[in-house]
Tab-separated table of C-alpha atoms in Angstrom:
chain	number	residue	atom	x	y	z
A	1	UNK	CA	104.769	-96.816	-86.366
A	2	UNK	CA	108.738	-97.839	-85.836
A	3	UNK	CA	109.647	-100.651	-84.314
A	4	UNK	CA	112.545	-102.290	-82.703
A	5	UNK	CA	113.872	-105.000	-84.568
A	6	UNK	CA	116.933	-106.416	-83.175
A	7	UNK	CA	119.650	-105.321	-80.564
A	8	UNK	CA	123.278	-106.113	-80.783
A	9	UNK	CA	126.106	-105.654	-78.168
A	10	UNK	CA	129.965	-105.735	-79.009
A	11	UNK	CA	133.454	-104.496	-77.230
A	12	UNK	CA	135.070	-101.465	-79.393
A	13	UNK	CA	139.081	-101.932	-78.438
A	14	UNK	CA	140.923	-99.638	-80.656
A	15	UNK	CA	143.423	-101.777	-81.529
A	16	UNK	CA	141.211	-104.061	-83.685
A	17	UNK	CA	140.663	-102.645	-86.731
A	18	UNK	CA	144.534	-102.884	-87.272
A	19	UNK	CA	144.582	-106.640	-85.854
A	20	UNK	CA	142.119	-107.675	-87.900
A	21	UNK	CA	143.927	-105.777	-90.964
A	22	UNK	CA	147.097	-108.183	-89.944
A	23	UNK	CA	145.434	-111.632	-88.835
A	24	UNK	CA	142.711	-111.742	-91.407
A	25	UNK	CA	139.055	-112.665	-91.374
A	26	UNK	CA	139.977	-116.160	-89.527
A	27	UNK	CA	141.177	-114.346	-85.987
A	28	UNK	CA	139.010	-114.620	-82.948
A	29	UNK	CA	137.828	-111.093	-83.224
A	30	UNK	CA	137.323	-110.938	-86.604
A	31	UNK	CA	135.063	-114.160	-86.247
A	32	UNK	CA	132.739	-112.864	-83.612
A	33	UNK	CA	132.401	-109.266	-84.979
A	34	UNK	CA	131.083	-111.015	-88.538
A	35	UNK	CA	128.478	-113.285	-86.478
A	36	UNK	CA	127.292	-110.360	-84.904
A	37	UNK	CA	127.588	-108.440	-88.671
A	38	UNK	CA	125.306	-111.171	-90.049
A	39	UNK	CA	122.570	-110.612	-87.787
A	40	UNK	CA	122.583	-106.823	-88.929
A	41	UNK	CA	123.052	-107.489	-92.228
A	42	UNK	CA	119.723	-110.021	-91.970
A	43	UNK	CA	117.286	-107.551	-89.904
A	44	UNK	CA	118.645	-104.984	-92.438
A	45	UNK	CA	117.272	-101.984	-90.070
A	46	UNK	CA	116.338	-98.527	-91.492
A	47	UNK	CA	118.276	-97.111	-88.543
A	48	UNK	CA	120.995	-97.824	-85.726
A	49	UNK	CA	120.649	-96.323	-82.093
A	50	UNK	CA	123.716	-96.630	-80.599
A	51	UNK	CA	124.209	-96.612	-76.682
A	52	UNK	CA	127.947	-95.365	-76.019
A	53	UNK	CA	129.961	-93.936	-73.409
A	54	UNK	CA	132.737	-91.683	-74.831
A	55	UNK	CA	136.407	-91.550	-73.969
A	56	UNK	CA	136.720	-87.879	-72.799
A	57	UNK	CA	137.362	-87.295	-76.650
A	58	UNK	CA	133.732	-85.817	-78.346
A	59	UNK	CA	133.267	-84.845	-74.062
A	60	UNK	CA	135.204	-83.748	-71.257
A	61	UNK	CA	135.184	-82.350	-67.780
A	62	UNK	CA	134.811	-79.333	-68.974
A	63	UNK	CA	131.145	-80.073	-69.944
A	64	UNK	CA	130.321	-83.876	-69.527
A	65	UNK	CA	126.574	-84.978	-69.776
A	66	UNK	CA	125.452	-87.692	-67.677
A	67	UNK	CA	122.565	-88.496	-71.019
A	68	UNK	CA	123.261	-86.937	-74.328
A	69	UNK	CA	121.180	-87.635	-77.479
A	70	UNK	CA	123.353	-86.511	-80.693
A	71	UNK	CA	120.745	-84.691	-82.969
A	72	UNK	CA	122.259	-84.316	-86.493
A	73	UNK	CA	122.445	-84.962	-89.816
A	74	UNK	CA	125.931	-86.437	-89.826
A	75	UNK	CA	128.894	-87.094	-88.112
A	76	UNK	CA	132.498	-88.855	-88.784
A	77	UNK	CA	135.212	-89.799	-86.482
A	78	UNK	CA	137.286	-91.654	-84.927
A	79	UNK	CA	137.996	-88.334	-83.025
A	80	UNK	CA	140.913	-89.963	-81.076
A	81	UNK	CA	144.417	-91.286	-83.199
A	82	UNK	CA	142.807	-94.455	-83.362
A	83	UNK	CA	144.681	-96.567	-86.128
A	84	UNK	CA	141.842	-97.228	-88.475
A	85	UNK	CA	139.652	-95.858	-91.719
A	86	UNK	CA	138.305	-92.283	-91.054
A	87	UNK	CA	134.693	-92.417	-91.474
A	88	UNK	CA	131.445	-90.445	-91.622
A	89	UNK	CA	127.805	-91.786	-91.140
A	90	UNK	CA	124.693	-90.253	-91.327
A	91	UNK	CA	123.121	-89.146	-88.588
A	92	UNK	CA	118.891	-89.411	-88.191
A	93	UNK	CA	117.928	-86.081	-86.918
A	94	UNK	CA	114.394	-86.640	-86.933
A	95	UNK	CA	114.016	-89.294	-84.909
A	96	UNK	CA	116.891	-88.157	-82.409
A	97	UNK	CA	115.102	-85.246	-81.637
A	98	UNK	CA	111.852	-87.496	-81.242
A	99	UNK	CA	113.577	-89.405	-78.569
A	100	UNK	CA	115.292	-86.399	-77.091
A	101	UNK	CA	111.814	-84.636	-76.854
A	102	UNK	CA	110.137	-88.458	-75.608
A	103	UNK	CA	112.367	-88.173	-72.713
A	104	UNK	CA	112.067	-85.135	-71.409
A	105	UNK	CA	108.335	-85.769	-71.718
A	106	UNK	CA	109.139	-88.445	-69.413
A	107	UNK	CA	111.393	-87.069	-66.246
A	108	UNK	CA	114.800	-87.809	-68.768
A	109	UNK	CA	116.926	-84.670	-68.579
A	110	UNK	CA	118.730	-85.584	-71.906
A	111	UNK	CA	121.304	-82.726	-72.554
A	112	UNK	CA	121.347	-82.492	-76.520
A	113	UNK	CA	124.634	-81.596	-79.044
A	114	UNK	CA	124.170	-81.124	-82.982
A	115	UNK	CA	127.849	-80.648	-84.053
A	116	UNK	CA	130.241	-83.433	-82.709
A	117	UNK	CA	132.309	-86.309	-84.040
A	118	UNK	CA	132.720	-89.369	-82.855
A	119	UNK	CA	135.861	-91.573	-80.915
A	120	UNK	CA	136.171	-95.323	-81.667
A	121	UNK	CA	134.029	-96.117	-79.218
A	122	UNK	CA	131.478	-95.980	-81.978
A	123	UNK	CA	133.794	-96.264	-84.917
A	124	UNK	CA	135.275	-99.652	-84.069
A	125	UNK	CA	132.082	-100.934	-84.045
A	126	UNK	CA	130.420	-99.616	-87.041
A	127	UNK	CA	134.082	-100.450	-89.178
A	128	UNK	CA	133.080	-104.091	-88.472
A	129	UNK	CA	128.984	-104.221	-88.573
A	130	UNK	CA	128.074	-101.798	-91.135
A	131	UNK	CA	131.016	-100.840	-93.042
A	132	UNK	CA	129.346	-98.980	-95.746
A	133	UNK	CA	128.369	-96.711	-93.580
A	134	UNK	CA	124.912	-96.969	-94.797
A	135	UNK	CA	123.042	-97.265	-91.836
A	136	UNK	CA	121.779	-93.747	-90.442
A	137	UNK	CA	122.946	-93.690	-86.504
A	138	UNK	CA	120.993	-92.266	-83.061
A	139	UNK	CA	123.992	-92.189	-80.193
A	140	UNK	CA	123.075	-91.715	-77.387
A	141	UNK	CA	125.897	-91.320	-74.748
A	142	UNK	CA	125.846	-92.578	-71.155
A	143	UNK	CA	128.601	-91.530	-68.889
A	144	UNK	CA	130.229	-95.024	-68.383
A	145	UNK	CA	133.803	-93.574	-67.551
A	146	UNK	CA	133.647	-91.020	-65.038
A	147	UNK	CA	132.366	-91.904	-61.848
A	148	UNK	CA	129.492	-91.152	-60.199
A	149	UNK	CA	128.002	-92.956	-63.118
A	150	UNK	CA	124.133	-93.288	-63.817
A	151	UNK	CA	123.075	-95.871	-62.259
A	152	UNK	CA	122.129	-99.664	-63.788
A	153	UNK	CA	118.166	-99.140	-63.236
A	154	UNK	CA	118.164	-95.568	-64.462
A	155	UNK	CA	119.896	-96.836	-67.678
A	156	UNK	CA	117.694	-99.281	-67.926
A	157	UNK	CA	114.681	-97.647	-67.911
A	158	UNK	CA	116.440	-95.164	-70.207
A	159	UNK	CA	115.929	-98.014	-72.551
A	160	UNK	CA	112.587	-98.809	-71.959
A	161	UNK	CA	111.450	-94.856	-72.851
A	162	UNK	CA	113.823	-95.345	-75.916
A	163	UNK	CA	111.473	-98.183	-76.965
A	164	UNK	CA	108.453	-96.522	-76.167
A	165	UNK	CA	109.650	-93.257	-77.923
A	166	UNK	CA	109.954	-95.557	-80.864
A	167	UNK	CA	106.844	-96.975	-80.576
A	168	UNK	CA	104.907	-93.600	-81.019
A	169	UNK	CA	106.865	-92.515	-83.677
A	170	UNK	CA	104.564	-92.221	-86.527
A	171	UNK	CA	106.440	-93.258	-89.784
A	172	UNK	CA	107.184	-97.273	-90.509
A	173	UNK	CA	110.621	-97.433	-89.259
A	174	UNK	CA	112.668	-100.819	-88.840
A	175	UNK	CA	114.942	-99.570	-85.623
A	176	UNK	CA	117.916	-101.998	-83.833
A	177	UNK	CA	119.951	-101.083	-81.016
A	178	UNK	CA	123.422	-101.601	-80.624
A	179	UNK	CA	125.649	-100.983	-76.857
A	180	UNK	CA	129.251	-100.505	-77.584
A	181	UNK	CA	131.282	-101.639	-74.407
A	182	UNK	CA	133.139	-103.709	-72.104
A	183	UNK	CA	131.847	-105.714	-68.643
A	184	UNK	CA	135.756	-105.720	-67.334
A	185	UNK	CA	138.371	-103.392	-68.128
A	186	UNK	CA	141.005	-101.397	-66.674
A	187	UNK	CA	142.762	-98.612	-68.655
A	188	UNK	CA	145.357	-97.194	-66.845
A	189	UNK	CA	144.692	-97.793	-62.848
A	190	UNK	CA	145.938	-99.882	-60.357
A	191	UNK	CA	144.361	-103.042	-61.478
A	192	UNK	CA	146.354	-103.268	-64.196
A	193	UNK	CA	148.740	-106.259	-64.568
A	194	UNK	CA	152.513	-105.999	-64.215
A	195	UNK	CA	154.053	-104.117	-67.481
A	196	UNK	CA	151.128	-103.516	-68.992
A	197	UNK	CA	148.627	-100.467	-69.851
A	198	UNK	CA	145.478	-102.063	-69.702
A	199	UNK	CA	143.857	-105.664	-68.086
A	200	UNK	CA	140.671	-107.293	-67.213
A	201	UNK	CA	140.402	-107.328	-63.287
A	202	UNK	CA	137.192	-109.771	-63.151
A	203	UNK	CA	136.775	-111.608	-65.745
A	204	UNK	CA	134.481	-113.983	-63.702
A	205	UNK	CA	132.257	-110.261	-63.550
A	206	UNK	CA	132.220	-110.493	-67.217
A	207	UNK	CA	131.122	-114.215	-67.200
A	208	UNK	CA	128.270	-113.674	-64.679
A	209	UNK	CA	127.118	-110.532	-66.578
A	210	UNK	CA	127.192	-112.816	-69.907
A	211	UNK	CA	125.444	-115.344	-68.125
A	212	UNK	CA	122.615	-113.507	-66.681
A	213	UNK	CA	121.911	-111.767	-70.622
A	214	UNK	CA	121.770	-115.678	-72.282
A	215	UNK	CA	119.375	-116.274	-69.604
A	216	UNK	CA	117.576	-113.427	-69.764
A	217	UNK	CA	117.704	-112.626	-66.256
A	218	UNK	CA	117.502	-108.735	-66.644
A	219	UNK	CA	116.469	-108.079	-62.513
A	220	UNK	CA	119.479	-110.217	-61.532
A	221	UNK	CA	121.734	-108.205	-63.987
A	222	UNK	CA	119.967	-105.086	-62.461
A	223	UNK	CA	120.242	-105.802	-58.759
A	224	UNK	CA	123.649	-107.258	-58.785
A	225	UNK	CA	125.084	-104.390	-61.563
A	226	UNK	CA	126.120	-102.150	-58.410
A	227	UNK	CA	128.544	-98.935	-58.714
A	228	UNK	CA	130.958	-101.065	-56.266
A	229	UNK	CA	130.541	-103.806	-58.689
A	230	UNK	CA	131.295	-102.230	-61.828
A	231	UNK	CA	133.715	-100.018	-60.562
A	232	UNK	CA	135.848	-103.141	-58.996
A	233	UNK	CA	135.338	-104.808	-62.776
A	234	UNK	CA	137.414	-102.022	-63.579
A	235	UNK	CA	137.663	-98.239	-64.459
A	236	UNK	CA	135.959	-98.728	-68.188
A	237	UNK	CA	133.636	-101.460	-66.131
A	238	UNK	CA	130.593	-98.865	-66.555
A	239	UNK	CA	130.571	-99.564	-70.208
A	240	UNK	CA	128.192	-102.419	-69.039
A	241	UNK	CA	125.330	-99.515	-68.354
A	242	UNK	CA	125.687	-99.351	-72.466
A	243	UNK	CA	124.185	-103.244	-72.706
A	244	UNK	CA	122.028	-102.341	-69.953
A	245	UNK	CA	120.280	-99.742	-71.639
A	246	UNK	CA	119.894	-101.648	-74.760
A	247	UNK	CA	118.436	-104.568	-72.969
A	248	UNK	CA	115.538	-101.584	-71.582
A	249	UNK	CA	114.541	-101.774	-75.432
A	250	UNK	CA	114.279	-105.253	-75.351
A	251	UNK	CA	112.863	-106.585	-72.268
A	252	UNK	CA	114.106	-110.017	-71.298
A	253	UNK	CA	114.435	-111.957	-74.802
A	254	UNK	CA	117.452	-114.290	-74.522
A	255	UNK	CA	119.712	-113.434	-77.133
A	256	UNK	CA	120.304	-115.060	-80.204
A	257	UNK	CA	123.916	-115.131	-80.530
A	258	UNK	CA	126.361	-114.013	-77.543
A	259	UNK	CA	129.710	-115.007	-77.497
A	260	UNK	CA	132.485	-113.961	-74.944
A	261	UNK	CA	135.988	-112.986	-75.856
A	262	UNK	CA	138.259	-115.594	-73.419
A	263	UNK	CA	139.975	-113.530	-71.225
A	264	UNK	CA	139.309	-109.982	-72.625
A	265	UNK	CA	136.383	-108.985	-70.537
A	266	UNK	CA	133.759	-108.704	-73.242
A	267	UNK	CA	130.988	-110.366	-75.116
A	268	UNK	CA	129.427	-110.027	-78.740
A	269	UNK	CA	125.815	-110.273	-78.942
A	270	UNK	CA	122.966	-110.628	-81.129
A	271	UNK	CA	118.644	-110.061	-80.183
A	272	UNK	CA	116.021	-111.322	-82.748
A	273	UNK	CA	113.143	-112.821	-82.835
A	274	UNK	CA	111.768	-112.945	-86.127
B	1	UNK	CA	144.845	-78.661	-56.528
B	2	UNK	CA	143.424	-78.344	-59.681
B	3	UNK	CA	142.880	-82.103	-60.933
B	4	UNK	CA	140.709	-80.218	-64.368
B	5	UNK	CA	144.574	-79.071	-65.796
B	6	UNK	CA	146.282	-82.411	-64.797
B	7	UNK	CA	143.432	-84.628	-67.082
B	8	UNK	CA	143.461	-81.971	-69.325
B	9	UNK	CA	146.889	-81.727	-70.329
B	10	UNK	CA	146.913	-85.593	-71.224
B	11	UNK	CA	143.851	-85.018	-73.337
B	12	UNK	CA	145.774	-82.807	-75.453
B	13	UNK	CA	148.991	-84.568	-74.996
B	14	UNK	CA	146.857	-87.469	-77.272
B	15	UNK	CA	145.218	-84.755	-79.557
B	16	UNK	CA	147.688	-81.609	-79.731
B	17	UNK	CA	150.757	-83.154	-81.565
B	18	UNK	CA	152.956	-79.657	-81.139
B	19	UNK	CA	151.761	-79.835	-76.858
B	20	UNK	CA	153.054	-83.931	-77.421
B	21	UNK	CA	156.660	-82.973	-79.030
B	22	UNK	CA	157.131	-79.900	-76.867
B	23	UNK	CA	156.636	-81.964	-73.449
B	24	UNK	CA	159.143	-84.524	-74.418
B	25	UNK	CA	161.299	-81.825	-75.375
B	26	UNK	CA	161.434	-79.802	-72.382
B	27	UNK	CA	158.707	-80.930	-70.025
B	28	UNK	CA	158.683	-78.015	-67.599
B	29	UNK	CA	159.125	-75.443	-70.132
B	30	UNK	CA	155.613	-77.040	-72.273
B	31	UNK	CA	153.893	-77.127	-68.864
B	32	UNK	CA	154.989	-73.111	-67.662
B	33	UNK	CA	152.185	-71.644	-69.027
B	34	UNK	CA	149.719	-74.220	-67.401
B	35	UNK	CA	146.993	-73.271	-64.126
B	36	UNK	CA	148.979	-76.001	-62.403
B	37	UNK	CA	149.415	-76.408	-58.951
B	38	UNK	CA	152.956	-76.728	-57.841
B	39	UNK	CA	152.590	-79.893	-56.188
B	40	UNK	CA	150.731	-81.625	-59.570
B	41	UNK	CA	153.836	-80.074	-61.594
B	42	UNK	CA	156.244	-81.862	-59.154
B	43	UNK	CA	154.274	-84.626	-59.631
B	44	UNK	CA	154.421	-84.377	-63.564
B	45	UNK	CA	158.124	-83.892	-64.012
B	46	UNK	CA	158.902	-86.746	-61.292
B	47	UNK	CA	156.101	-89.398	-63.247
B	48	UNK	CA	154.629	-89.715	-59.943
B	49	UNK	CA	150.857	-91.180	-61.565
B	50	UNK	CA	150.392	-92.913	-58.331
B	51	UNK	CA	150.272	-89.715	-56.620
B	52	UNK	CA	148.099	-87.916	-59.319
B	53	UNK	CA	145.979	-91.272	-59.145
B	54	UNK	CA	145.110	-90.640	-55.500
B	55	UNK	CA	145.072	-86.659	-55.995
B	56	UNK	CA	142.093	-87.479	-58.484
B	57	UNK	CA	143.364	-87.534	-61.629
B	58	UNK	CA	141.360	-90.269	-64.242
B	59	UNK	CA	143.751	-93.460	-65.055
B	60	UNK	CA	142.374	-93.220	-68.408
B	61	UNK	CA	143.578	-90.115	-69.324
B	62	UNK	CA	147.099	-90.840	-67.057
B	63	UNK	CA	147.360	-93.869	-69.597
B	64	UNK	CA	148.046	-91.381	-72.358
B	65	UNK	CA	151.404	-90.911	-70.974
B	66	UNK	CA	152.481	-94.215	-71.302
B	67	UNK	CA	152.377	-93.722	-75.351
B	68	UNK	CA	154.908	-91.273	-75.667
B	69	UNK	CA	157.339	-92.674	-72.411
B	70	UNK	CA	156.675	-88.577	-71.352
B	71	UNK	CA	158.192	-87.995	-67.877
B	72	UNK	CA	160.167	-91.245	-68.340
B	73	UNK	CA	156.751	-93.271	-67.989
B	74	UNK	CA	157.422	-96.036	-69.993
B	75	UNK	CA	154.943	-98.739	-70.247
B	76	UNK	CA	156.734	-100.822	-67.348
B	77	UNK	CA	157.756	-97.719	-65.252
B	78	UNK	CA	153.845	-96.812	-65.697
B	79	UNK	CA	152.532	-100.036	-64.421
B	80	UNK	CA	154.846	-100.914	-61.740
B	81	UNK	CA	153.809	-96.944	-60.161
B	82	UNK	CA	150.188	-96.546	-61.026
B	83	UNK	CA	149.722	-100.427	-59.144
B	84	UNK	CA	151.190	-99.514	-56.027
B	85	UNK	CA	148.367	-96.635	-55.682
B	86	UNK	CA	145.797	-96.330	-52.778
B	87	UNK	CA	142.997	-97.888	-54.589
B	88	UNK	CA	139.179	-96.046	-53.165
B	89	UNK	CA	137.613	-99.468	-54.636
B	90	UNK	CA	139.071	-101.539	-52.303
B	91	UNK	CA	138.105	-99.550	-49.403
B	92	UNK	CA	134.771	-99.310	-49.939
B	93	UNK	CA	132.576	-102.055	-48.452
B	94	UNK	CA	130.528	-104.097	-51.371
């Protein structure tokens, strides 16, 4: 039987592979990335399910899934001019289809794809956790980006059937979740500040939300995680549902690492407990 | 009003580098052969994003023109337009 080992949570700007390249291991966002890297590199897990909400790059309106589980043996990216490495990582087919087929088992509607790449929302990530690429990967995409999004309980218990998908899976499996996203961002709209293309709107949003994971106060998190909420922490705000549905695989453990980013909207996290 | 060709052609505006050069070339020339409607053209050529904002269009993908300056959107220009748009999220009650 698998099991869930750990769950991590980190921002994916793409603009921070190439600061990191010119500031060095010593910058803020190199820092918290490697904290976050240690904690994957010490629950060394057989396999990575990623929760991420694409940038109308692997997606777009003209066929946009509200769930998506990616079911293949590989897949490389980033898709989208972001300034970094090109990669590819292996995809785990098997158990993608598992979950794919535990969901629909279970009143989840999960559309399915078997030939995409990927943009840097899950490139950025995996360039600074598990740059060997070594570490087979199960996205699954939630529509964070273009409103009416899922909502914060459905994506939660989107988790929870991940984890109990996982849990009847019948090979010994060492499984850890990672969300990719933001809790306050704004590409683009009118909340952005004067002169620039992108801001945080409510960055006291992104401390409450940070807040409410260290204590593990998931229901609080759930009740207060609104559409009007999110969408008023910005128009990439709905990255948040990614956490969410990681924390449905964990329950309420308090994590053991979390870490905001002053000012940027955005948290790094790390879940054990062994 | 066909919001689908106004997102789209900034998605390819990012990804279709011949699409990129040929609307800072000659912007209404690279949009012709587009399912645009005449007001979203205007709109376009004049870098009205606050309009196309409030028409529907995703910020996200409106961004995209900032990286190029197309239709004289430079980063500034951008910004001081897309801020003065009618904003749904204020509207609605929490």
């Amino acid at each position: 039987m698998a099991e869930i080992v750990a769950a991590f949570g980190v921002p994916h700007a793409p603009a921070f592979p190439a600061l990191v390249a010119r500031e060095g291991p010593n910058c803020e966002v190199a820092r918290l990335y490697a904290e976050v890297a240690k904690h994957v590199a010490a629950v060394a897990p057989d396999v990575l399910v990623v929760f991420d909400s694409d940038h109308f790059n692997t997606f777009f309106f003209d066929n946009l899934p509200t769930f998506l589980v990616g079911v293949t043996e590989a897949t490389e990216g980033p898709n989208d001019q972001t300034p970094m490495p090109h990669y590819r990582v292996r995809g785990h087919a098997p158990l993608a289809g598992h979950l794919r087929g535990s969901g629909l088992a279970r009143g989840f509607d999960l559309s399915l794809s078997q030939d995409f790449d990927v943009d840097h929302s899950i490139m950025v990530p995996l360039h600074f956790l598990t740059p060997q690429m070594n570490i087979p990967i199960v996205p699954i995409f939630i529509n964070g980006l273009a409103p009416p999004l899922p909502g914060a309980r459905r994506c939660y218990a989107l988790g929870e059937m991940v984890r109990a998908a996982i849990k009847d899976w019948p090979e010994r499996m060492r499984v850890a979740v990672l969300a990719s996203g933001s809790f306050s961002l704004e590409i683009g709209g009118p909340k952005i500040p004067h002169g620039e293309r992108a801001g945080t709107p409510d960055e006291a949003w992104a401390r409450r939300v940070q807040q409410l994971m260290q204590q593990g106060k998931v229901n609080d998190l759930l009740e207060e995680a609104t559409a009007v909420r999110m969408a008023r922490a910005g128009n990439i705000g709905g990255e948040l549902l990614n956490w969410i549905a990681m924390l449905g695989t964990i329950g309420e453990r308090r994590p053991r690492f979390i870490e905001p980013q002053v000012d940027h909207g955005h948290s790094y996290g790390a879940w054990r407990w062994d | 009003m066909s919001v689908y060709a106004v997102n789209k052609l900034c998605r390819d505006a990012l990804h279709d580098r011949g699409f990129r050069e040929a609307l800072k070339t000659d912007p209404a020339a690279a949009m012709a052969p587009l399912d645009l409607a005449e007001d979203e053209r205007r709109a376009l050529l004049q870098g009205d994003v606050a309009g196309l904002f409030e028409h529907g269009c995703h910020p996200f993908l409106l961004a995209y023109l900032t990286r190029w300056d197309l239709f004289g959107l430079t980063a500034p220009v951008y910004s001081e337009r897309i801020r003065k748009a009618r904003d749904p999220r204020d509207e609605t009650a929490a």
